[in-house]
Short mmCIF file of C-alpha atoms in Angstrom, two decimals:
data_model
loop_
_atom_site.label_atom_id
_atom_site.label_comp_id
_atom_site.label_asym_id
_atom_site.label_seq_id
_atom_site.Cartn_x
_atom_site.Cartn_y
_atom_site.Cartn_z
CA UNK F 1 0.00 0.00 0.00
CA UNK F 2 2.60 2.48 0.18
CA UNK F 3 2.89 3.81 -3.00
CA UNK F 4 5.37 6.74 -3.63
CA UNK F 5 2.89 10.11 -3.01
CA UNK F 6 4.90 11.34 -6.30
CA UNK F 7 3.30 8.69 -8.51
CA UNK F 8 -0.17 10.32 -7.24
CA UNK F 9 -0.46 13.80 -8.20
CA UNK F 10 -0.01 12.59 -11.65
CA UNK F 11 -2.96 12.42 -12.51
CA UNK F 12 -3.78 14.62 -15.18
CA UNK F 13 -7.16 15.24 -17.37
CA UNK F 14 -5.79 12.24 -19.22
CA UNK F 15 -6.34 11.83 -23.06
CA UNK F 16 -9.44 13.17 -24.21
CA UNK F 17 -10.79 10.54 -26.60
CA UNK F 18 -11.12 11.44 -29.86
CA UNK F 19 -11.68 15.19 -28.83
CA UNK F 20 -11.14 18.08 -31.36
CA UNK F 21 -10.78 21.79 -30.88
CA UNK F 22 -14.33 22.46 -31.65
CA UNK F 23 -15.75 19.58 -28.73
CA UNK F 24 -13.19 21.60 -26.62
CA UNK F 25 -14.44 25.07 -27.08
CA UNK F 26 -17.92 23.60 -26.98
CA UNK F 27 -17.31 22.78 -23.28
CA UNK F 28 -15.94 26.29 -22.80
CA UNK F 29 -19.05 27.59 -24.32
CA UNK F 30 -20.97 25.61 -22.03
CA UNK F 31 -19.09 26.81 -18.98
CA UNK F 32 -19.97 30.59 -19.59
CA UNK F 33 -23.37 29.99 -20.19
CA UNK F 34 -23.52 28.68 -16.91
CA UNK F 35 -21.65 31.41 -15.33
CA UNK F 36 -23.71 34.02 -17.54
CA UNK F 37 -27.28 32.13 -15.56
CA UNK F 38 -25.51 31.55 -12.54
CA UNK F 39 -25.15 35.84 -11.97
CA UNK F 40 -28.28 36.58 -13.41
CA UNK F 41 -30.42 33.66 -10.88
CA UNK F 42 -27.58 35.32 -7.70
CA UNK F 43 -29.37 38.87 -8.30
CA UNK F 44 -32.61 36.99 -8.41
CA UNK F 45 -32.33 35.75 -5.20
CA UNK F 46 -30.64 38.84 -3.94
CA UNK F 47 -33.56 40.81 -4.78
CA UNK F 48 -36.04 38.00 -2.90
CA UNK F 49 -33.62 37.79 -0.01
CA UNK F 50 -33.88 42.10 0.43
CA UNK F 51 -37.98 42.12 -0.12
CA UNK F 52 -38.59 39.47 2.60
CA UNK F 53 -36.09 40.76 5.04
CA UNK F 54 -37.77 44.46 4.36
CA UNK F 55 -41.11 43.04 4.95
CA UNK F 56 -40.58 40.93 7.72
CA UNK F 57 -38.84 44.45 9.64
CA UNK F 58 -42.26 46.04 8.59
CA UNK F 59 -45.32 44.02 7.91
CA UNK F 60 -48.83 44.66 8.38
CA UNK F 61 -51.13 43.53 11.42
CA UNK F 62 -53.46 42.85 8.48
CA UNK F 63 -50.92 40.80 6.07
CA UNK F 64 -50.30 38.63 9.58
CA UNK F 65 -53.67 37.34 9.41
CA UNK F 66 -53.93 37.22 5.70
CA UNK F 67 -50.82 35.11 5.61
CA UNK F 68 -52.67 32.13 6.50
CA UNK F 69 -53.82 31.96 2.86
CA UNK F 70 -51.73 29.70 0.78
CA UNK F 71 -49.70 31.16 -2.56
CA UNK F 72 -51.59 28.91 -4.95
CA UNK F 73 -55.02 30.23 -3.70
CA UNK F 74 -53.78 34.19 -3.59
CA UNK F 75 -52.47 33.72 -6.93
CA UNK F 76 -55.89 32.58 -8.25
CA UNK F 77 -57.18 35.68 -6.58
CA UNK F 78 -54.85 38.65 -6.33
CA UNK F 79 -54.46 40.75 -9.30
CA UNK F 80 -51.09 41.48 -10.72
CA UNK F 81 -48.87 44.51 -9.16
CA UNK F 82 -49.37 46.25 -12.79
CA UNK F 83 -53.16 46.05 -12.15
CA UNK F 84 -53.36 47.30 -8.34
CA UNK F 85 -51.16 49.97 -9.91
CA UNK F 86 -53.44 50.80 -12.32
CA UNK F 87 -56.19 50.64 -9.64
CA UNK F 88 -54.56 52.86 -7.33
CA UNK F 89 -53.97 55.26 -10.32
CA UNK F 90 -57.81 55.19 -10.52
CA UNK F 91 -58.55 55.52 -7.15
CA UNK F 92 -56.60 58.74 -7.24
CA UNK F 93 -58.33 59.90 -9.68
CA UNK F 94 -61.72 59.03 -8.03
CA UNK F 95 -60.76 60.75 -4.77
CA UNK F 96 -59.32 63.92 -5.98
CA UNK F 97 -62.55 64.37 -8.18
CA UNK F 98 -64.33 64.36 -4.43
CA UNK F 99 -61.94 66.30 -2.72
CA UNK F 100 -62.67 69.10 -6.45
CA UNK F 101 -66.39 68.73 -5.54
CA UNK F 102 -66.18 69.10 -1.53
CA UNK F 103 -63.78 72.45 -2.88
CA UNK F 104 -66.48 73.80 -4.84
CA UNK F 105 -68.64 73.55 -2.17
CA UNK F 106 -66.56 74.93 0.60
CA UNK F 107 -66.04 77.74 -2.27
CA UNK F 108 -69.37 78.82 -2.06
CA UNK F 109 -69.26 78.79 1.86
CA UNK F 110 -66.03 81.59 1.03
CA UNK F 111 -67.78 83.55 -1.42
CA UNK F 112 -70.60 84.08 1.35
CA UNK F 113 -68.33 85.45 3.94
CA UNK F 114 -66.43 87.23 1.37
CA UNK F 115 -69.85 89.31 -0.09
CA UNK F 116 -70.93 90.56 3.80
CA UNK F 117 -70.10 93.76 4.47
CA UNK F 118 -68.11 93.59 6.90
CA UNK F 119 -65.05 91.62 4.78
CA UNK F 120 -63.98 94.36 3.07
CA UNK F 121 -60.43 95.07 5.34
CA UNK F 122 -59.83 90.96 4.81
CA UNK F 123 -59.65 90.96 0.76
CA UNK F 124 -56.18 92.07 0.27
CA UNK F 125 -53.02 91.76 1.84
CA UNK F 126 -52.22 93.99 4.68
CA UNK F 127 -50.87 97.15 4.09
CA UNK F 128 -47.95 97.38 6.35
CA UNK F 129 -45.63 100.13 4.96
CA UNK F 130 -48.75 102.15 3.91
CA UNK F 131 -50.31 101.90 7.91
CA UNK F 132 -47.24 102.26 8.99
CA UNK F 133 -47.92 99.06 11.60
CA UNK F 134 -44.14 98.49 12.01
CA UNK F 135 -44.35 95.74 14.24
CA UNK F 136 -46.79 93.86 12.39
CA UNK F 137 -44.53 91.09 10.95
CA UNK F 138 -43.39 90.63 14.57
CA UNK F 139 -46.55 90.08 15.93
CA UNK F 140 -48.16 88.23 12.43
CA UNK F 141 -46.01 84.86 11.36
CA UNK F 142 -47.82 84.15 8.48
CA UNK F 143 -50.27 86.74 7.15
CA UNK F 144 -53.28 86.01 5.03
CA UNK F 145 -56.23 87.25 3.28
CA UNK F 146 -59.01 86.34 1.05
CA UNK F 147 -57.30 87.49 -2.44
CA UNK F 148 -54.40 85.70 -1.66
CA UNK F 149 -56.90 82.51 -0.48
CA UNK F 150 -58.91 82.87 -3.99
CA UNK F 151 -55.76 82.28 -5.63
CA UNK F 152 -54.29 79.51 -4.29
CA UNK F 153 -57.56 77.85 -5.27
CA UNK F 154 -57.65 78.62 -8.62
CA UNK F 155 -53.78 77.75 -9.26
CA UNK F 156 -53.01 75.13 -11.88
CA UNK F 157 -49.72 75.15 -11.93
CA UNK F 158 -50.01 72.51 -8.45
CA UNK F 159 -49.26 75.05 -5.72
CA UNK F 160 -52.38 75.08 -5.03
CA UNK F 161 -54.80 73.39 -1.63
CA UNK F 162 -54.82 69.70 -1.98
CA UNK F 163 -57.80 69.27 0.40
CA UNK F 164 -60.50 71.69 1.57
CA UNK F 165 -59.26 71.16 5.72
CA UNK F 166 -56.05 73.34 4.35
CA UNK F 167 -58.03 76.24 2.71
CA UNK F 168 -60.32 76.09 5.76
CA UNK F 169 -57.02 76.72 8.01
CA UNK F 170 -56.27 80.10 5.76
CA UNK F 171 -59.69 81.34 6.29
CA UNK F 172 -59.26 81.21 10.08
CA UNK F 173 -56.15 82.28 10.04
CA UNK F 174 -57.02 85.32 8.25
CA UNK F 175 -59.35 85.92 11.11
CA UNK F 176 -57.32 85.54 13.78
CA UNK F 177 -54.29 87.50 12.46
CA UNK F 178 -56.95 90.33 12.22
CA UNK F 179 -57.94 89.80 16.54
CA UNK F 180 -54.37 88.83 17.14
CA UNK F 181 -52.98 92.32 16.40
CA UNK F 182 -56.01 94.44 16.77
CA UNK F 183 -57.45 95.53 20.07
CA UNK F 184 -60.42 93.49 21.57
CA UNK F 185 -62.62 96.70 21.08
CA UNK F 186 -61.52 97.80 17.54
CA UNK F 187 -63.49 97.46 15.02
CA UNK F 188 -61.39 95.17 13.18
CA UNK F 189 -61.20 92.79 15.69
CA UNK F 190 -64.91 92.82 16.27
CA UNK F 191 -65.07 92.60 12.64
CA UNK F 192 -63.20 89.23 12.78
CA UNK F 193 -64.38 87.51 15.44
CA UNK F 194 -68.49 87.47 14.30
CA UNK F 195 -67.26 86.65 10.21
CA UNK F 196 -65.14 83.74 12.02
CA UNK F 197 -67.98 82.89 13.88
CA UNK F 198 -70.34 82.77 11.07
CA UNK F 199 -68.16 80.85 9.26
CA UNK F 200 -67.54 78.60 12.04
CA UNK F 201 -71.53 77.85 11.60
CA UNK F 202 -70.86 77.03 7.87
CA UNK F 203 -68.27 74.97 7.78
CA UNK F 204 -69.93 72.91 10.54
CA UNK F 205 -72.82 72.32 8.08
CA UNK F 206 -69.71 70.76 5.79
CA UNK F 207 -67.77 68.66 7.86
CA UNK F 208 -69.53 65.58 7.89
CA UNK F 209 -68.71 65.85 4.03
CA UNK F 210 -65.38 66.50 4.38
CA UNK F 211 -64.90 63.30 7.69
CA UNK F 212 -66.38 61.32 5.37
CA UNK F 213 -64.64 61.62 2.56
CA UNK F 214 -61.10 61.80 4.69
CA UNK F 215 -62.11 58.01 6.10
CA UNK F 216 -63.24 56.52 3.00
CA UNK F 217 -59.59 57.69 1.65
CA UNK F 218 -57.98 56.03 4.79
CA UNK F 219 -60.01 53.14 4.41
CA UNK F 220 -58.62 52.81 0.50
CA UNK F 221 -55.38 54.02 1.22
CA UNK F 222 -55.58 51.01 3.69
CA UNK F 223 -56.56 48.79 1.44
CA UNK F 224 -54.58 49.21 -1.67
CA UNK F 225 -51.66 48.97 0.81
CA UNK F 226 -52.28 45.52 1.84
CA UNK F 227 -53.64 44.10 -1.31
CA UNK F 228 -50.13 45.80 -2.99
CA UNK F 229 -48.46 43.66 -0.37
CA UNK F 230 -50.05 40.46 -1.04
CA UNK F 231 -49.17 41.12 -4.59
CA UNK F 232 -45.76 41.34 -3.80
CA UNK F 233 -45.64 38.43 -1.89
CA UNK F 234 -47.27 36.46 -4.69
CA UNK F 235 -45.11 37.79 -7.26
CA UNK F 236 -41.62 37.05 -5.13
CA UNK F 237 -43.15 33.80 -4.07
CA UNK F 238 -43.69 33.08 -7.88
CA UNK F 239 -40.36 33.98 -8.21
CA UNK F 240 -39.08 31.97 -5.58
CA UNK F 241 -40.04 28.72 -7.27
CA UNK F 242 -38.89 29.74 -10.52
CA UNK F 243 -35.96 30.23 -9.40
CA UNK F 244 -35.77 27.07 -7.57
CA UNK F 245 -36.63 25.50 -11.17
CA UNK F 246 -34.13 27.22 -12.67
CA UNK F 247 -31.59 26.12 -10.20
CA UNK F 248 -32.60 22.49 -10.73
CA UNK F 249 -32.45 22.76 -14.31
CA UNK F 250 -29.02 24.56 -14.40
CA UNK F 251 -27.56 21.16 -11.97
CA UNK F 252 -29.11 19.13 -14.40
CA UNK F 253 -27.19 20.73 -16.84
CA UNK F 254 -23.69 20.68 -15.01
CA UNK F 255 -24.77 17.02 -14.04
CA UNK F 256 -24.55 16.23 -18.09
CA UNK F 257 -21.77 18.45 -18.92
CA UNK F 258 -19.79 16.50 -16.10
CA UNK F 259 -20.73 13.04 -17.51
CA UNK F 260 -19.84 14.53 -21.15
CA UNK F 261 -16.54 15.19 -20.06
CA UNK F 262 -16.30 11.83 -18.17
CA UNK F 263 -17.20 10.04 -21.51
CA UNK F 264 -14.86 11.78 -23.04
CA UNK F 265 -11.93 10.74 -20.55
CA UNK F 266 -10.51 7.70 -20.80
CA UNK F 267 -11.25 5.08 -17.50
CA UNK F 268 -9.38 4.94 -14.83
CA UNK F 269 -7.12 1.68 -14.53
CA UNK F 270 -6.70 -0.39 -11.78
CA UNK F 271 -3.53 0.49 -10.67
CA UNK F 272 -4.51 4.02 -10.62
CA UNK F 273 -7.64 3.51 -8.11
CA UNK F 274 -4.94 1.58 -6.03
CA UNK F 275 -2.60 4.55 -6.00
CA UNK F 276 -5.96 6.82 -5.42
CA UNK F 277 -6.46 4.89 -2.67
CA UNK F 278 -2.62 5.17 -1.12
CA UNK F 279 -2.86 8.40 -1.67
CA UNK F 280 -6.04 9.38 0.27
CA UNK F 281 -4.08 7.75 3.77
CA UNK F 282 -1.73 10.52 3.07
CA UNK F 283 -4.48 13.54 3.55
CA UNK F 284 -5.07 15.40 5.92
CA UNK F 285 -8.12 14.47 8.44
CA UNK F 286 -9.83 17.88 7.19
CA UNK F 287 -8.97 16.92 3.64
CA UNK F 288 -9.79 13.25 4.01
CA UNK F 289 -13.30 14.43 4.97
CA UNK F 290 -13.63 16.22 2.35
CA UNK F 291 -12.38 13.60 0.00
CA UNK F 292 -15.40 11.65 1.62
CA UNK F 293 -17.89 14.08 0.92
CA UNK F 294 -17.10 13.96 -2.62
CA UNK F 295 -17.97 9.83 -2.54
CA UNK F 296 -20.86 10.67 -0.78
CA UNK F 297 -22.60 13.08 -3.17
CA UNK F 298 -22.84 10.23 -5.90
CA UNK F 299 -23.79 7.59 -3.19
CA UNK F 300 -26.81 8.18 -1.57
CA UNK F 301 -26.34 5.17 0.95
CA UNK F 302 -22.59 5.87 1.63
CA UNK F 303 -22.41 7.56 5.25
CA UNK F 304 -19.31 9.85 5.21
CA UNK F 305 -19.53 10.76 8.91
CA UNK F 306 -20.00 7.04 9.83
CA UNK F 307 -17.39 6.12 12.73
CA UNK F 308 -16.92 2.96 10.27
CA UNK F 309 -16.57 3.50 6.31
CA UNK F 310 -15.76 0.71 3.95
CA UNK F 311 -14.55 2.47 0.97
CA UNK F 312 -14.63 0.24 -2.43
CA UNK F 313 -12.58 1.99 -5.49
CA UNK F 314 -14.26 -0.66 -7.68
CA UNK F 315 -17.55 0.72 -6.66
CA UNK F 316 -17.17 4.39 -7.84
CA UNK F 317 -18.44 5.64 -10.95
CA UNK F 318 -15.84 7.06 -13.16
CA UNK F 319 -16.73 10.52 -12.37
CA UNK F 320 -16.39 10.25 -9.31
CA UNK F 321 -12.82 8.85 -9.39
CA UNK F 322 -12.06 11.45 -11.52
CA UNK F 323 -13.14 13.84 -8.91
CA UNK F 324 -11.12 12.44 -6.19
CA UNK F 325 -8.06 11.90 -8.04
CA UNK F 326 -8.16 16.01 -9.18
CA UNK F 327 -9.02 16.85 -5.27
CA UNK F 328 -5.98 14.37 -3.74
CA UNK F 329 -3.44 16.08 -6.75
CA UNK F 330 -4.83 19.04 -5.32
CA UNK F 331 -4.76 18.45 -1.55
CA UNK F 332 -1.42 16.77 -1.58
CA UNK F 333 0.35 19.29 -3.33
CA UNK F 334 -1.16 22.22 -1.13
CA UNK F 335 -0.11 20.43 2.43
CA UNK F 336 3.44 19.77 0.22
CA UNK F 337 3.47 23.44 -0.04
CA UNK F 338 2.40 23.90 3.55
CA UNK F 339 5.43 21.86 5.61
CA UNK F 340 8.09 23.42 2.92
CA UNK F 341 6.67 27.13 4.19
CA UNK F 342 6.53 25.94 7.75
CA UNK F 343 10.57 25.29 7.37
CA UNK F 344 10.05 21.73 8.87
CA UNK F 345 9.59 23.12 12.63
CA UNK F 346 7.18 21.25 14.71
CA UNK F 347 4.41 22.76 16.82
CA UNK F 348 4.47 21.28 19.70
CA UNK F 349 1.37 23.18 21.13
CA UNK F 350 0.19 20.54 23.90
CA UNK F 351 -3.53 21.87 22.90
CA UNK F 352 -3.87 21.71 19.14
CA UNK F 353 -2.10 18.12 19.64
CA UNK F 354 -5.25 17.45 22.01
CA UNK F 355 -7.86 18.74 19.54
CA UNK F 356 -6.20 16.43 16.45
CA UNK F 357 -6.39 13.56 18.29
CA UNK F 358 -10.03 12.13 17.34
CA UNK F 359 -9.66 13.47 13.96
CA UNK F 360 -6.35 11.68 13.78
CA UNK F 361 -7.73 8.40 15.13
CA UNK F 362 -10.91 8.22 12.93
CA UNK F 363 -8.53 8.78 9.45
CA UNK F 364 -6.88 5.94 10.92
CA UNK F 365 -9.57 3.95 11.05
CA UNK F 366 -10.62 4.81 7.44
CA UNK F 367 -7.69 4.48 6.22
CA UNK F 368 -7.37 0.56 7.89
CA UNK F 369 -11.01 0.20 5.93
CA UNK F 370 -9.85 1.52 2.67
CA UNK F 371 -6.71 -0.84 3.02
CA UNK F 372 -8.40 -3.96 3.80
CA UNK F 373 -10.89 -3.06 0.97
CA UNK F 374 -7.93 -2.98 -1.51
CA UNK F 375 -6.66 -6.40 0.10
CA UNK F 376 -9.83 -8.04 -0.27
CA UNK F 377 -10.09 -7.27 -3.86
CA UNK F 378 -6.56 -8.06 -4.64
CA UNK F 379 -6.55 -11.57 -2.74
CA UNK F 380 -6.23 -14.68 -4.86
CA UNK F 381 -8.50 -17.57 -3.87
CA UNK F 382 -6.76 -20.40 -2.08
CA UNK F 383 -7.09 -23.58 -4.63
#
């Protein structure tokens, strides 16, 4: 069994039957593909990954007790995220067409203050220099008055009042500028405070419009939020399984293009599986696993963390073998590389010797298996 670790590492792709420069660049070809789909299906899941880690940071009460509905049934149901966009874009429409018709209404409420007679001093802007009220703009924040009101509600250039509860704050505050700086018994204050009051009486007649209106929005609002949701969680968990398909499919195809190459390489002789087999009682216990691991993926019933493992060579498909014998080149020429740089000095570090010692013993005991394997096959029966 000892076999000179030199005669090991040579173990090269071998000669490619009958291969030409074109099968060779077809296998390149092949191999970019794969790299090409395996980018494009890593942003994929990138992008899945960063939705449900956003939404699990901030979901919904409501989407908790919605998510009791399976994906299958909420795709039979939920409309695509195109369409709730396109409903949402409607239900804009719908509710700013209210909120224009609660505006014309509150206009006419403004246009009835603004025609008593006692409104004239609130139709323009204040004239401070011309008055002379110095400390006006110390007193007045933000001054306003009807003009200025009038406008804002005609703009069209979208500076103007989104919702009637803002032009409703401009009308008070136009009132209470006026009492704020005037004397309780001018006349401007008095003025003020009974067109406030009046209005006060108007607008109540109003609001139930305007609540109304402001909880059927929330209600939408509400609504469009959480069916959005649950057609984002169908369309990621549509692309979840996609992608899983297209992860199976793209093994499948490295599964053929490995057994293409395999055909392609000539077998693997008997003397070679017994050097392959020398040569894995010279890895490492790490690398021996490893070496394992490799068996394993290609033998469902082979148990490569078993305390026991009988290890055939004769048993292994050729791809396989091919596999191990480019992982022990590779192994054995990386712990060559290892002792030179270590300069040959021993580490005699009581506590690392400790924590080798059950790795040490089980490759060992594989090793014994793998060598009584190769005995058994190479023992003549007794005549």
């Amino acid at each position: 069994m000892d076999a000179p670790i030199s005669d090991v590492p040579n173990a090269g792709i071998g000669n490619i039957a009958n291969s030409t420069a074109t099968e060779i660049e077809g296998f390149r070809h092949h191999v970019d593909e794969i790299f090409g789909k395996v980018d494009t299906l890593e942003q994929r899941a990138n992008e899945i990954e960063q939705f449900y880690l956003s939404r699990s940071k901030k979901q919904l009460s409501a989407s908790k007790g919605s998510s009791i509905v399976k994906d299958k049934d909420k795709e039979k149901h939920m409309p695509s995220i195109k369409k709730q966009q396109q409903d949402a874009s409607r239900r804009e429409a719908a509710a700013a067409k209210r909120m224009q018709e609660l505006m014309r209404q509150f206009g006419t409420i403004l246009r009835q203050i603004m025609q008593h007679k006692w409104a004239w001093p609130f139709m323009e802007p204040v004239d401070v220099e011309g008055l002379k009220l110095h400390d006006y703009y110390e007193v007045i924040d933000k001054p306003m008055d009807f003009g200025t009101i009038k406008n804002q509600m005609e703009a069209k250039d979208g500076t103007g009042y989104k919702n009637v509860r803002e032009i409703c704050a401009d009308v008070r505050l136009v009132f209470k500028n006026a009492m704020k700086y005037n004397d309780e018994r001018s006349d401007v204050h008095v003025m003020a405070k009974t067109l406030l009051e009046k209005f006060e009486e108007k607008w109540l007649q109003l609001l139930p419009k305007v609540t109304e209106e402001e909880k059927r929005r929330e209600d939408e609002e509400a609504e469009a939020q959480l069916e959005m949701q649950l057609a984002q969680e169908v369309a990621h968990a549509k692309m979840s399984r996609d992608l899983s398909n297209e992860l199976y499919e793209l093994d499948m195809h490295l599964e053929d293009l490995r057994e293409m190459v395999v055909q392609k390489c000539r077998k693997i002789s008997t003397e070679e599986k017994r050097k392959l087999g020398a040569a894995l009682t010279k890895l490492s216990p790490e690398d021996l696993t490893k070496a394992l691991e490799i068996v394993a993926q290609n033998n469902p019933c082979f148990q490569a963390t078993a305390e026991e493992v009988d290890l055939d060579m004769d048993a292994q498909s050729e791809s396989t073998l091919w596999r191990l014998k480019f992982f022990v080149k590779d192994a054995l020429e990386a712990q060559g590389k290892s002792s030179a740089s270590a300069g040959g000095v021993n580490n005699n570090n009581g506590n690392d010797n400790s924590n080798n010692n059950n790795n040490n013993k089980r490759k060992r005991e594989i090793c014994d298996a793998i060598a009584k394997t190769a005995k058994k096959k190479n023992k003549k029966p007794s005549s």
